[in-house]
Structures are given as structure tokens and as C-alpha cells.
Short mmCIF file of C-alpha atoms in Angstrom, two decimals:
data_model
loop_
_atom_site.label_atom_id
_atom_site.label_comp_id
_atom_site.label_asym_id
_atom_site.label_seq_id
_atom_site.Cartn_x
_atom_site.Cartn_y
_atom_site.Cartn_z
CA MET A 1319 13.21 -24.37 18.20
CA GLN A 1320 16.42 -22.62 19.22
CA VAL A 1321 19.41 -24.94 19.20
CA PRO A 1322 23.07 -23.86 19.30
CA ALA A 1323 25.56 -25.11 16.76
CA THR A 1324 27.91 -27.91 17.85
CA PHE A 1325 30.74 -26.87 20.15
CA GLU A 1326 33.43 -28.35 22.38
CA TYR A 1327 33.24 -27.84 26.16
CA GLU A 1328 36.14 -27.56 28.62
CA ARG A 1329 36.15 -26.66 32.32
CA ALA A 1330 39.17 -24.64 33.46
CA ASP A 1331 40.66 -25.40 36.88
CA SER A 1332 42.88 -22.28 37.04
CA VAL A 1333 43.50 -19.04 35.19
CA THR A 1334 46.63 -20.58 33.69
CA HIS A 1335 44.59 -23.57 32.50
CA ALA A 1336 41.95 -21.25 31.00
CA LEU A 1337 44.64 -19.42 29.04
CA GLU A 1338 46.07 -22.74 27.83
CA LEU A 1339 42.62 -23.78 26.61
CA LEU A 1340 42.11 -20.45 24.84
CA ALA A 1341 45.42 -20.94 23.06
CA ARG A 1342 44.53 -24.53 22.16
CA TYR A 1343 41.15 -23.75 20.61
CA GLY A 1344 42.09 -20.42 19.05
CA PRO A 1345 40.07 -17.28 18.30
CA GLU A 1346 36.73 -19.12 17.98
CA ALA A 1347 36.76 -20.16 21.64
CA ARG A 1348 34.65 -18.26 24.15
CA ILE A 1349 34.74 -17.93 27.93
CA VAL A 1350 31.49 -18.79 29.72
CA ALA A 1351 30.62 -17.90 33.32
CA GLY A 1352 27.04 -16.71 33.82
CA GLY A 1353 26.21 -17.19 30.16
CA HIS A 1354 23.10 -15.00 30.21
CA SER A 1355 24.23 -13.06 27.13
CA LEU A 1356 26.30 -15.66 25.30
CA ILE A 1357 23.93 -18.65 25.50
CA PRO A 1358 20.87 -16.83 24.04
CA MET A 1359 23.06 -15.57 21.19
CA MET A 1360 24.26 -19.13 20.58
CA LYS A 1361 20.68 -20.43 20.55
CA LEU A 1362 19.83 -17.86 17.88
CA ARG A 1363 23.06 -18.74 16.01
CA LEU A 1364 24.19 -15.12 16.30
CA ALA A 1365 27.27 -16.56 17.99
CA GLN A 1366 28.75 -19.91 16.98
CA PRO A 1367 31.88 -20.53 19.07
CA GLU A 1368 33.78 -23.72 18.37
CA ALA A 1369 34.54 -24.19 22.06
CA LEU A 1370 33.23 -22.96 25.42
CA ILE A 1371 35.68 -22.66 28.30
CA ASP A 1372 33.89 -22.71 31.64
CA VAL A 1373 35.57 -20.58 34.32
CA ASN A 1374 32.95 -20.97 37.05
CA GLY A 1375 35.40 -22.90 39.21
CA LEU A 1376 37.87 -20.01 39.45
CA ALA A 1377 36.20 -17.94 42.17
CA ALA A 1378 39.29 -18.21 44.40
CA GLU A 1379 41.33 -16.40 41.74
CA LEU A 1380 38.71 -14.22 40.05
CA GLY A 1381 35.91 -13.76 42.59
CA ARG A 1382 37.38 -11.39 45.18
CA ILE A 1383 36.31 -7.87 46.16
CA ALA A 1384 38.96 -6.10 48.24
CA VAL A 1385 40.62 -2.78 48.94
CA GLU A 1386 44.24 -2.94 47.83
CA GLY A 1387 46.17 0.21 48.62
CA ASP A 1388 44.30 3.15 47.13
CA GLU A 1389 42.18 1.03 44.79
CA LEU A 1390 39.13 -1.21 44.99
CA ALA A 1391 39.82 -4.52 43.23
CA ILE A 1392 36.86 -6.43 41.78
CA GLY A 1393 37.43 -9.85 40.25
CA ALA A 1394 35.94 -10.54 36.84
CA LEU A 1395 34.03 -13.55 38.20
CA VAL A 1396 32.24 -11.53 40.90
CA ARG A 1397 28.50 -12.09 40.48
CA HIS A 1398 26.16 -9.11 40.22
CA THR A 1399 24.51 -10.11 43.49
CA GLU A 1400 27.87 -10.29 45.23
CA LEU A 1401 28.74 -6.77 44.10
CA LEU A 1402 25.31 -5.51 45.16
CA GLU A 1403 25.70 -7.04 48.62
CA SER A 1404 29.34 -6.05 49.13
CA GLY A 1405 29.59 -3.35 51.78
CA THR A 1406 33.23 -2.92 50.84
CA ALA A 1407 32.26 -1.86 47.31
CA THR A 1408 28.96 -0.08 47.87
CA ASP A 1409 30.06 1.94 50.90
CA LEU A 1410 32.93 3.35 48.86
CA PHE A 1411 30.93 3.70 45.66
CA PRO A 1412 27.12 3.78 46.05
CA ILE A 1413 26.90 3.82 42.25
CA PHE A 1414 27.35 0.04 42.35
CA ARG A 1415 24.27 -0.36 44.53
CA ASP A 1416 22.25 1.98 42.30
CA ALA A 1417 23.18 0.11 39.13
CA GLU A 1418 23.03 -3.46 40.37
CA ARG A 1419 19.52 -2.96 41.76
CA VAL A 1420 18.24 -2.26 38.24
CA ILE A 1421 20.25 -4.82 36.27
CA ALA A 1422 17.94 -7.56 34.98
CA ASP A 1423 16.35 -9.67 37.75
CA PRO A 1424 17.54 -11.74 40.74
CA ILE A 1425 17.97 -14.89 38.64
CA VAL A 1426 20.32 -13.12 36.24
CA ARG A 1427 22.10 -11.25 39.02
CA ASN A 1428 22.76 -14.48 40.90
CA ARG A 1429 24.70 -15.97 37.98
CA GLY A 1430 25.79 -13.11 35.74
CA THR A 1431 29.28 -11.73 36.31
CA VAL A 1432 30.92 -8.32 36.27
CA GLY A 1433 33.55 -9.44 33.77
CA GLY A 1434 31.00 -11.06 31.51
CA SER A 1435 28.96 -7.87 31.37
CA LEU A 1436 31.93 -5.78 30.29
CA CYS A 1437 33.28 -8.35 27.84
CA GLN A 1438 29.92 -8.71 26.11
CA GLY A 1439 30.42 -5.13 24.92
CA ASP A 1440 26.72 -4.41 24.52
CA PRO A 1441 26.17 -0.67 23.75
CA SER A 1442 23.35 -0.64 26.34
CA GLU A 1443 25.26 -2.33 29.17
CA ASP A 1444 24.87 -0.73 32.62
CA LEU A 1445 28.21 -1.62 34.24
CA SER A 1446 30.17 -0.31 31.27
CA ALA A 1447 28.81 3.16 32.04
CA VAL A 1448 29.45 2.67 35.76
CA PHE A 1449 33.10 1.67 35.41
CA THR A 1450 33.61 4.42 32.83
CA ALA A 1451 32.33 7.04 35.28
CA LEU A 1452 34.62 5.59 37.94
CA ARG A 1453 37.65 5.77 35.62
CA ALA A 1454 38.38 2.13 36.35
CA THR A 1455 41.20 0.08 34.88
CA ALA A 1456 40.78 -3.40 33.39
CA VAL A 1457 43.45 -5.99 34.15
CA ILE A 1458 43.87 -8.46 31.30
CA GLN A 1459 45.98 -11.62 31.50
CA GLY A 1460 47.45 -13.46 28.54
CA PRO A 1461 50.32 -15.78 27.60
CA GLY A 1462 52.83 -12.93 28.02
CA GLY A 1463 51.60 -11.85 31.46
CA THR A 1464 49.20 -9.12 32.54
CA ARG A 1465 48.48 -5.71 31.07
CA THR A 1466 46.15 -2.89 32.05
CA VAL A 1467 43.70 -0.96 29.90
CA PRO A 1468 41.62 2.02 31.05
CA VAL A 1469 37.94 1.08 30.83
CA ARG A 1470 37.51 4.19 28.69
CA GLU A 1471 39.63 2.41 26.07
CA PHE A 1472 38.31 -1.10 26.76
CA HIS A 1473 35.34 -1.03 24.37
CA ARG A 1474 36.45 -0.63 20.77
CA GLY A 1475 32.96 -0.81 19.30
CA PRO A 1476 29.67 -2.70 19.65
CA TYR A 1477 30.47 -6.18 21.00
CA GLU A 1478 34.20 -5.59 20.57
CA THR A 1479 36.68 -5.13 23.42
CA ALA A 1480 40.40 -4.85 24.07
CA VAL A 1481 40.57 -8.50 25.21
CA GLU A 1482 42.43 -10.45 22.54
CA PRO A 1483 41.49 -14.05 21.57
CA CYS A 1484 44.05 -15.71 23.89
CA GLU A 1485 43.51 -13.32 26.81
CA LEU A 1486 41.23 -13.18 29.83
CA LEU A 1487 39.81 -10.22 31.75
CA VAL A 1488 40.74 -10.98 35.36
CA GLN A 1489 40.00 -7.84 37.37
CA LEU A 1490 38.67 -4.28 37.48
CA ARG A 1491 40.48 -1.72 39.63
CA VAL A 1492 38.79 1.48 40.79
CA PRO A 1493 40.78 4.39 42.27
CA ILE A 1494 39.70 5.50 45.74
CA THR A 1495 39.78 9.26 46.34
CA ALA A 1496 38.64 11.18 49.41
CA GLY A 1497 35.72 13.58 48.94
CA THR A 1498 34.06 11.49 46.25
CA GLY A 1499 30.37 10.74 45.68
CA SER A 1500 28.72 8.60 43.01
CA ALA A 1501 25.27 7.72 41.66
CA TYR A 1502 23.48 5.99 38.77
CA GLU A 1503 20.16 6.92 37.15
CA LYS A 1504 18.29 4.76 34.67
CA VAL A 1505 15.05 4.81 32.69
CA GLU A 1506 13.73 1.47 31.47
CA ARG A 1507 10.48 0.35 29.86
CA ARG A 1508 9.86 -2.23 32.56
CA VAL A 1509 11.72 -3.56 35.58
CA GLY A 1510 14.87 -5.43 34.62
CA ASP A 1511 14.90 -4.27 31.00
CA TRP A 1512 17.83 -2.83 29.11
CA PRO A 1513 17.92 0.94 29.60
CA VAL A 1514 16.19 3.38 27.33
CA ALA A 1515 18.98 5.59 28.65
CA ALA A 1516 21.12 5.71 31.78
CA ALA A 1517 23.81 7.87 33.32
CA GLY A 1518 26.40 7.36 36.02
CA ALA A 1519 28.21 10.19 37.76
CA VAL A 1520 31.25 10.40 40.02
CA LEU A 1521 32.32 13.70 41.62
CA THR A 1522 35.38 14.54 43.68
CA VAL A 1523 35.10 17.85 45.56
CA ALA A 1524 37.85 19.64 47.50
CA ASP A 1525 37.79 23.16 48.99
CA GLY A 1526 34.24 23.59 47.73
CA VAL A 1527 34.96 23.03 44.03
CA ILE A 1528 34.86 20.04 41.71
CA ARG A 1529 38.36 18.61 41.21
CA GLN A 1530 37.37 15.62 39.09
CA ALA A 1531 34.20 14.48 37.37
CA GLY A 1532 33.28 11.20 35.74
CA ILE A 1533 30.16 10.74 33.60
CA GLY A 1534 29.20 7.39 32.09
CA LEU A 1535 26.35 7.09 29.58
CA THR A 1536 24.76 4.00 28.08
CA ALA A 1537 22.21 3.29 25.34
CA VAL A 1538 22.56 6.80 23.88
CA GLY A 1539 25.48 6.40 21.49
CA ALA A 1540 28.14 7.99 23.69
CA GLU A 1541 31.60 7.06 22.40
CA HIS A 1542 33.36 4.75 24.87
CA PHE A 1543 30.35 5.26 27.21
CA CYS A 1544 31.73 8.60 28.44
CA ALA A 1545 31.04 12.34 28.14
CA PRO A 1546 34.46 14.06 28.36
CA GLU A 1547 33.23 17.47 27.23
CA ALA A 1548 30.60 17.51 29.98
CA GLU A 1549 33.18 16.36 32.52
CA ARG A 1550 35.54 19.19 31.60
CA SER A 1551 32.74 21.73 31.99
CA LEU A 1552 32.49 20.85 35.68
CA ILE A 1553 36.13 21.14 36.72
CA GLY A 1554 36.80 24.10 39.02
CA ARG A 1555 33.12 24.90 39.51
CA GLN A 1556 31.08 24.72 42.66
CA PRO A 1557 28.69 21.78 42.64
CA GLY A 1558 25.13 22.96 42.07
CA ASP A 1559 22.05 22.88 39.88
CA GLU A 1560 23.37 25.28 37.25
CA ALA A 1561 26.64 23.42 36.73
CA PHE A 1562 24.88 20.04 36.63
CA ALA A 1563 22.22 21.18 34.16
CA GLU A 1564 24.87 22.61 31.86
CA ALA A 1565 26.87 19.37 32.03
CA GLY A 1566 23.71 17.45 31.14
CA ARG A 1567 23.09 19.63 28.10
CA ILE A 1568 26.68 19.19 26.93
CA ALA A 1569 26.55 15.43 27.44
CA ALA A 1570 23.36 15.19 25.39
CA GLU A 1571 24.80 17.30 22.58
CA HIS A 1572 27.67 14.87 22.11
CA CYS A 1573 25.53 11.71 22.10
CA GLU A 1574 24.37 9.95 18.95
CA PRO A 1575 21.27 7.99 20.03
CA HIS A 1576 19.39 5.86 17.54
CA ALA A 1577 15.65 5.36 17.36
CA ASP A 1578 14.52 1.82 18.16
CA GLN A 1579 11.73 -0.05 19.94
CA ARG A 1580 12.67 1.72 23.18
CA GLY A 1581 12.11 5.22 21.88
CA PRO A 1582 12.96 7.94 19.33
CA ALA A 1583 16.38 9.57 19.22
CA ASP A 1584 15.17 12.96 20.50
CA TYR A 1585 13.64 11.35 23.56
CA LYS A 1586 16.87 9.49 24.33
CA ARG A 1587 18.87 12.69 23.95
CA HIS A 1588 16.51 14.41 26.39
CA LEU A 1589 17.00 11.54 28.83
CA ALA A 1590 20.79 11.78 28.50
CA ALA A 1591 20.64 15.40 29.65
CA GLU A 1592 18.14 14.85 32.44
CA LEU A 1593 19.67 11.65 33.82
CA THR A 1594 23.14 13.17 33.78
CA ARG A 1595 21.83 16.12 35.79
CA ARG A 1596 20.08 13.84 38.27
CA ALA A 1597 23.08 11.54 38.68
CA LEU A 1598 25.42 14.48 39.29
CA ALA A 1599 23.08 15.96 41.88
CA ALA A 1600 22.75 12.60 43.65
CA ALA A 1601 26.53 12.05 43.58
CA ALA A 1602 27.15 15.49 45.07
CA GLY A 1603 24.70 14.72 47.85
CA ARG A 1604 26.74 11.65 48.83
CA ILE A 1605 30.09 13.36 49.34
#
């Protein structure tokens, strides 16, 4: 029988209130929204928070998707289904539609949140690779105000992020650039599973050449979920099969996949190369 350890429960009625509760209970408090990652870990006693702070009532503050200037703003409490169904987000960045379609199942997508996915810090998380490819910025609020952290610096290690104990991730901001296409490719053992490997790609093309490239990788041991060497190999080149295949090879070379129940390391490295190539080709086709 799986039973969590004893914990306190509080329901926040505003972001300010949530921060006050985090300060009151200290570093052993945890935010809960969808809870699809946290609750199973608590039942297995892999996580034993002293207090849960429920932020499900803060959709007015944390649940918006909107274009603000030259950025797309996505609240941390946006549900996976809401992001999948948002024309504002998916028309600008089809990579969101690609990824959200293959994240878990409808039950999880209806409750799980964007912010919760990133803050879990799982090395196989899909949206971490997506926001890395998009060069997004995380907005974090704490007692001293708000600060921003590039998503490429957000994950400090497995299950460890830049959000400090008394802080709250409130928003993700994605730069909007003309001439940009994006895509996500994933291989999984069965529908809704964690990826064996996955790759996201974002390309900005001007005057027939690649001006900026973003590649996000997950489940293959890519540091900070990105492939900077592969990205640099694309700059100034014409988009095409040769450039994309080379970028895939470079991305795979700099991964450190580990063998597990989902497959051997060599297979995952092969997937990193192939899925990067496919994602780049699909992104280029959407510009």
C-alpha cells in the first residue's frame, strides 16, 4: 500500500499568499497544481514535503497565454490541454502542438501544468526540451520581486532547478521572430510514455540562410537539454538535408545517454541524431 508521509495542506488565494506560505513553511514546502509527478513520488516516499501549497485557484494570475510585445507569455499554471488547444501559441510555434500531443494521456494533460513539468526537472521531460529549443526565459517571483532566468540555465541537474525554496515560477516567455519554424519529434515505447529520446528544433531563416537555430534534446543526457555545438554548425548555412544530418551527428556526439529499460545507450545516441535531423527538416518546412 502506497501512503504518503504526513504533511500540512494550504490553499493559496494569490501569488503573494503563495509566497507567504512558502516563507512560513520553509524549504520543505512544495507547490502542487496538477500533482501528477509529485503525488506518486510522495506515495512512494521518494518525496516527503512537510507542507503542500495548492495554487490551483490562481488561474487569473498564472493561467494566461498571450502575445505581449515581441514575446509569447505562457503562465506557469497553464494546463497541457490549454497549451495544446491555444491557437495563439500553436500558430506561432507548432512545436507546442507536436509535443503536447505526445505528452502522457488526456487525463494527465487536463490537469498537469506547464510550470509543474519544468519545475519537476525530470531529465526525460518533453517541455524542457521544447522551451530550450525556443530559447525561452523563465520568470521567477520571490519575496524580493521577480527575476528572469534563461531556460537553458533553469535546470541545474536532475530534479533541481533555479527556483529557490521561497520562490515561484510564474511565467515562461518565448521570443517571437519572423521567418521561424519549429517542430518536435519523439520516440516512445508506447503511447503516452516517457520518451526513449526526443528532439525539438527551431529555425529562423533570412535571405535563404539560417540566422538562428535552437535544438532541444531530452532523455539522452544532453546538458541543459540543449545541443549548442549542433546549433552553431547550422548558422549561415542554407537549410537542407546535408546541414540537418550533420547537425544531428554533432548533437548525438555531445550526448551522454544511459542504458535503461527503454533501450541501450547506442540506440539512444542513434535516435538523438535521427530525431534532430527530422525535427530540423520539419521546422524548415514550416517557415
